[in-house]
Amino acid sequence: MDIGTIDQIIDNHQSEAGSLIQVLLEIQSQNNWLPKEALTRVSERLKVPMSRIRHITTFYKTFSLVPKGRHEVHVCMGTACHVRGAERVLDTVREVTGVGPGETDPELNFSVETVNCLGCCALGPVMVVDGEYHGNVETAETAEVLKKCTCSSE
Amino acid sequence: MSDIILQIDGKEVAAKPGMTVFEAAQSAGIAIPTLCHHEKLAPYGACRICTVEADAGGRTSFVAACLYPAEKGLVVRTRTEQVNRMRKVLLEQMLSHAPDSEDLLELAGEYGADPHRFEKEPSFCILCGLCVRYCAEVKQKHAVSFFDRGAKREINFIPEIAVKECWDCKECFPLCPTSALQAAYVLTESLLTPPEEPSSCGGCSSRG
Ligand code: SF4
Ligand code: FES
Ligand code: FES
């Protein structure tokens, strides 16, 4: 992500310190993660101390300070999904993507996270891939959804 | 502006508007223990050791004296059985994180807290925020900050700032009720000083 794009985002928010979280969210969504250079730039332009930016970016789970994969996979481990076989879903995800919760594969294809209830327990076990909900997922379906991702990105 | 009259431990106390219960008590010579309070810093309310019992508006509640504003007619009790018990448990919890803290051990003696009640989880920091707030509010250097959240919350130095500012300052060290701060600084420092380069390696060149 180049400095110009970051500056553009900051300009859209009139370089206001109060827009810090909005600015960070936009960088995160365009770039998938927050590189250090981006944070330094934001700190300079919004006049917010780096310590505060670090505090905020490590507090909210939305922000990532390490590179993230192109596809985000969230597997629900909430109680309802758990009893309906979330563990099996996670195993399949691990098998297909090669990474477990909190990890990203070296080709930056997938980042896997677990969540505790997505608020749609009736659909359990639930897996969300790039914002799309997949309810009642069976092993075969889980694998299929993920494989589709790798195909489309190549 | 006229003084606010409130009652602390049965004593009439006059306070200036804007004063907290802690400040009012202090001015009347009534001691309330504090850990995260510092007169130069904005009230923070992290440690809750200053909890007192207060009757206001017909209700009794437990409030943090360092945050709660002195109000007209407020009735405060600083050492009831329940207050003592709360402080005791708070101390026991904090001691599981910072078992060697002298400040905590001293208070523990006073409140009969058992330092070994909870399993030790030595993070050495009780997250009082004195260091973070002092650096930000008084020194305005923002060299040290909180990271992460919940059980993983911790303090850390921002290396780029620490390398420039901390060596000549270190004013936050004596504020820390445990020794966590110093340890964190020593660690940061050691990470910032690159290990001494061996003057000549010879490894590769000798192999041609
Ligand atoms: S390091 Fe010390 S001063 Fe800083 S938050 Fe922890 S206990 Fe408080
Ligand atoms: S437990 Fe998975 S959606 Fe509620
Ligand atoms: S001194 Fe009041 S909460 Fe810490």
mmCIF file with all atom_site columns, C-alpha atoms in Angstrom, chain A residues 37-126:
data_model
loop_
_atom_site.group_PDB
_atom_site.id
_atom_site.type_symbol
_atom_site.label_atom_id
_atom_site.label_alt_id
_atom_site.label_comp_id
_atom_site.label_asym_id
_atom_site.label_entity_id
_atom_site.label_seq_id
_atom_site.pdbx_PDB_ins_code
_atom_site.Cartn_x
_atom_site.Cartn_y
_atom_site.Cartn_z
_atom_site.occupancy
_atom_site.B_iso_or_equiv
_atom_site.pdbx_formal_charge
_atom_site.auth_seq_id
_atom_site.auth_comp_id
_atom_site.auth_asym_id
_atom_site.auth_atom_id
_atom_site.pdbx_PDB_model_num
ATOM 1  C CA . GLU A 1 37  ? 4.756   2.527   7.629  1.00 0.00 ? 37  GLU A CA 1
ATOM 2  C CA . ALA A 1 38  ? 1.017   3.118   7.354  1.00 0.00 ? 38  ALA A CA 1
ATOM 3  C CA . LEU A 1 39  ? 0.697   3.525   11.116 1.00 0.00 ? 39  LEU A CA 1
ATOM 4  C CA . THR A 1 40  ? 3.620   5.923   11.221 1.00 0.00 ? 40  THR A CA 1
ATOM 5  C CA . ARG A 1 41  ? 2.025   8.021   8.485  1.00 0.00 ? 41  ARG A CA 1
ATOM 6  C CA . VAL A 1 42  ? -1.342  8.058   10.243 1.00 0.00 ? 42  VAL A CA 1
ATOM 7  C CA . SER A 1 43  ? 0.349   9.018   13.493 1.00 0.00 ? 43  SER A CA 1
ATOM 8  C CA . GLU A 1 44  ? 2.140   11.945  11.847 1.00 0.00 ? 44  GLU A CA 1
ATOM 9  C CA . ARG A 1 45  ? -0.787  13.268  9.871  1.00 0.00 ? 45  ARG A CA 1
ATOM 10 C CA . LEU A 1 46  ? -3.518  12.891  12.486 1.00 0.00 ? 46  LEU A CA 1
ATOM 11 C CA . LYS A 1 47  ? -1.127  13.968  15.246 1.00 0.00 ? 47  LYS A CA 1
ATOM 12 C CA . VAL A 1 48  ? -2.023  10.968  17.352 1.00 0.00 ? 48  VAL A CA 1
ATOM 13 C CA . PRO A 1 49  ? 0.843   9.456   19.349 1.00 0.00 ? 49  PRO A CA 1
ATOM 14 C CA . MET A 1 50  ? 2.032   6.050   18.183 1.00 0.00 ? 50  MET A CA 1
ATOM 15 C CA . SER A 1 51  ? 1.392   4.625   21.639 1.00 0.00 ? 51  SER A CA 1
ATOM 16 C CA . ARG A 1 52  ? -2.291  5.370   21.249 1.00 0.00 ? 52  ARG A CA 1
ATOM 17 C CA . ILE A 1 53  ? -2.407  3.833   17.783 1.00 0.00 ? 53  ILE A CA 1
ATOM 18 C CA . ARG A 1 54  ? -0.695  0.706   19.077 1.00 0.00 ? 54  ARG A CA 1
ATOM 19 C CA . HIS A 1 55  ? -3.118  0.550   21.961 1.00 0.00 ? 55  HIS A CA 1
ATOM 20 C CA . ILE A 1 56  ? -6.130  0.765   19.656 1.00 0.00 ? 56  ILE A CA 1
ATOM 21 C CA . THR A 1 57  ? -4.833  -1.542  16.957 1.00 0.00 ? 57  THR A CA 1
ATOM 22 C CA . THR A 1 58  ? -4.024  -4.249  19.471 1.00 0.00 ? 58  THR A CA 1
ATOM 23 C CA . PHE A 1 59  ? -7.324  -3.778  21.288 1.00 0.00 ? 59  PHE A CA 1
ATOM 24 C CA . TYR A 1 60  ? -9.754  -4.342  18.417 1.00 0.00 ? 60  TYR A CA 1
ATOM 25 C CA . LYS A 1 61  ? -9.670  -7.696  16.732 1.00 0.00 ? 61  LYS A CA 1
ATOM 26 C CA . THR A 1 62  ? -10.626 -6.163  13.380 1.00 0.00 ? 62  THR A CA 1
ATOM 27 C CA . PHE A 1 63  ? -7.135  -4.780  13.026 1.00 0.00 ? 63  PHE A CA 1
ATOM 28 C CA . SER A 1 64  ? -4.229  -6.922  12.026 1.00 0.00 ? 64  SER A CA 1
ATOM 29 C CA . LEU A 1 65  ? -0.609  -5.906  12.445 1.00 0.00 ? 65  LEU A CA 1
ATOM 30 C CA . VAL A 1 66  ? 0.620   -8.870  10.438 1.00 0.00 ? 66  VAL A CA 1
ATOM 31 C CA . PRO A 1 67  ? -0.161  -9.663  6.803  1.00 0.00 ? 67  PRO A CA 1
ATOM 32 C CA . LYS A 1 68  ? -3.501  -11.354 6.253  1.00 0.00 ? 68  LYS A CA 1
ATOM 33 C CA . GLY A 1 69  ? -4.555  -13.759 3.532  1.00 0.00 ? 69  GLY A CA 1
ATOM 34 C CA . ARG A 1 70  ? -6.790  -12.726 0.654  1.00 0.00 ? 70  ARG A CA 1
ATOM 35 C CA . HIS A 1 71  ? -9.583  -14.879 2.036  1.00 0.00 ? 71  HIS A CA 1
ATOM 36 C CA . GLU A 1 72  ? -10.805 -14.627 5.566  1.00 0.00 ? 72  GLU A CA 1
ATOM 37 C CA . VAL A 1 73  ? -12.291 -17.743 7.071  1.00 0.00 ? 73  VAL A CA 1
ATOM 38 C CA . HIS A 1 74  ? -14.171 -17.561 10.345 1.00 0.00 ? 74  HIS A CA 1
ATOM 39 C CA . VAL A 1 75  ? -15.299 -20.767 11.956 1.00 0.00 ? 75  VAL A CA 1
ATOM 40 C CA . CYS A 1 76  ? -17.858 -20.458 14.717 1.00 0.00 ? 76  CYS A CA 1
ATOM 41 C CA . MET A 1 77  ? -16.918 -22.305 17.888 1.00 0.00 ? 77  MET A CA 1
ATOM 42 C CA . GLY A 1 78  ? -19.877 -21.073 19.911 1.00 0.00 ? 78  GLY A CA 1
ATOM 43 C CA . THR A 1 79  ? -21.815 -23.511 22.066 1.00 0.00 ? 79  THR A CA 1
ATOM 44 C CA . ALA A 1 80  ? -24.513 -24.280 19.496 1.00 0.00 ? 80  ALA A CA 1
ATOM 45 C CA . CYS A 1 81  ? -22.050 -24.744 16.668 1.00 0.00 ? 81  CYS A CA 1
ATOM 46 C CA . HIS A 1 82  ? -19.769 -26.725 18.924 1.00 0.00 ? 82  HIS A CA 1
ATOM 47 C CA . VAL A 1 83  ? -22.396 -29.354 19.648 1.00 0.00 ? 83  VAL A CA 1
ATOM 48 C CA . ARG A 1 84  ? -23.297 -29.459 15.979 1.00 0.00 ? 84  ARG A CA 1
ATOM 49 C CA . GLY A 1 85  ? -19.784 -30.354 14.940 1.00 0.00 ? 85  GLY A CA 1
ATOM 50 C CA . ALA A 1 86  ? -17.767 -27.142 14.649 1.00 0.00 ? 86  ALA A CA 1
ATOM 51 C CA . GLU A 1 87  ? -14.665 -29.117 15.494 1.00 0.00 ? 87  GLU A CA 1
ATOM 52 C CA . ARG A 1 88  ? -15.083 -31.169 12.299 1.00 0.00 ? 88  ARG A CA 1
ATOM 53 C CA . VAL A 1 89  ? -15.496 -27.995 10.254 1.00 0.00 ? 89  VAL A CA 1
ATOM 54 C CA . LEU A 1 90  ? -12.328 -26.574 11.734 1.00 0.00 ? 90  LEU A CA 1
ATOM 55 C CA . ASP A 1 91  ? -10.467 -29.800 11.008 1.00 0.00 ? 91  ASP A CA 1
ATOM 56 C CA . THR A 1 92  ? -11.500 -29.628 7.371  1.00 0.00 ? 92  THR A CA 1
ATOM 57 C CA . VAL A 1 93  ? -10.529 -25.972 7.178  1.00 0.00 ? 93  VAL A CA 1
ATOM 58 C CA . ARG A 1 94  ? -7.168  -26.870 8.620  1.00 0.00 ? 94  ARG A CA 1
ATOM 59 C CA . GLU A 1 95  ? -6.722  -29.661 6.127  1.00 0.00 ? 95  GLU A CA 1
ATOM 60 C CA . VAL A 1 96  ? -7.632  -27.599 3.069  1.00 0.00 ? 96  VAL A CA 1
ATOM 61 C CA . THR A 1 97  ? -5.901  -24.347 3.984  1.00 0.00 ? 97  THR A CA 1
ATOM 62 C CA . GLY A 1 98  ? -3.024  -25.816 5.924  1.00 0.00 ? 98  GLY A CA 1
ATOM 63 C CA . VAL A 1 99  ? -3.420  -23.309 8.738  1.00 0.00 ? 99  VAL A CA 1
ATOM 64 C CA . GLY A 1 100 ? -5.197  -23.178 12.065 1.00 0.00 ? 100 GLY A CA 1
ATOM 65 C CA . PRO A 1 101 ? -6.925  -20.407 14.022 1.00 0.00 ? 101 PRO A CA 1
ATOM 66 C CA . GLY A 1 102 ? -4.995  -17.151 14.136 1.00 0.00 ? 102 GLY A CA 1
ATOM 67 C CA . GLU A 1 103 ? -2.716  -18.205 11.298 1.00 0.00 ? 103 GLU A CA 1
ATOM 68 C CA . THR A 1 104 ? -2.163  -17.245 7.674  1.00 0.00 ? 104 THR A CA 1
ATOM 69 C CA . ASP A 1 105 ? -0.582  -19.448 5.046  1.00 0.00 ? 105 ASP A CA 1
ATOM 70 C CA . PRO A 1 106 ? 2.701   -18.311 3.450  1.00 0.00 ? 106 PRO A CA 1
ATOM 71 C CA . GLU A 1 107 ? 1.071   -17.717 0.051  1.00 0.00 ? 107 GLU A CA 1
ATOM 72 C CA . LEU A 1 108 ? -1.343  -15.321 1.777  1.00 0.00 ? 108 LEU A CA 1
ATOM 73 C CA . ASN A 1 109 ? -4.362  -17.217 0.503  1.00 0.00 ? 109 ASN A CA 1
ATOM 74 C CA . PHE A 1 110 ? -6.182  -17.803 3.764  1.00 0.00 ? 110 PHE A CA 1
ATOM 75 C CA . SER A 1 111 ? -6.385  -16.395 7.250  1.00 0.00 ? 111 SER A CA 1
ATOM 76 C CA . VAL A 1 112 ? -8.312  -18.546 9.667  1.00 0.00 ? 112 VAL A CA 1
ATOM 77 C CA . GLU A 1 113 ? -9.986  -17.330 12.836 1.00 0.00 ? 113 GLU A CA 1
ATOM 78 C CA . THR A 1 114 ? -12.411 -18.845 15.274 1.00 0.00 ? 114 THR A CA 1
ATOM 79 C CA . VAL A 1 115 ? -15.286 -16.848 16.685 1.00 0.00 ? 115 VAL A CA 1
ATOM 80 C CA . ASN A 1 116 ? -17.617 -17.422 19.581 1.00 0.00 ? 116 ASN A CA 1
ATOM 81 C CA . CYS A 1 117 ? -21.139 -17.310 18.184 1.00 0.00 ? 117 CYS A CA 1
ATOM 82 C CA . LEU A 1 118 ? -22.122 -15.389 15.103 1.00 0.00 ? 118 LEU A CA 1
ATOM 83 C CA . GLY A 1 119 ? -25.680 -14.919 16.291 1.00 0.00 ? 119 GLY A CA 1
ATOM 84 C CA . CYS A 1 120 ? -27.225 -17.418 13.889 1.00 0.00 ? 120 CYS A CA 1
ATOM 85 C CA . CYS A 1 121 ? -26.998 -20.586 15.936 1.00 0.00 ? 121 CYS A CA 1
ATOM 86 C CA . ALA A 1 122 ? -29.935 -22.195 14.103 1.00 0.00 ? 122 ALA A CA 1
ATOM 87 C CA . LEU A 1 123 ? -27.692 -22.457 11.059 1.00 0.00 ? 123 LEU A CA 1
ATOM 88 C CA . GLY A 1 124 ? -24.878 -24.159 12.948 1.00 0.00 ? 124 GLY A CA 1
ATOM 89 C CA . PRO A 1 125 ? -22.231 -25.204 12.350 1.00 0.00 ? 125 PRO A CA 1
ATOM 90 C CA . VAL A 1 126 ? -21.502 -21.893 10.689 1.00 0.00 ? 126 VAL A CA 1
#
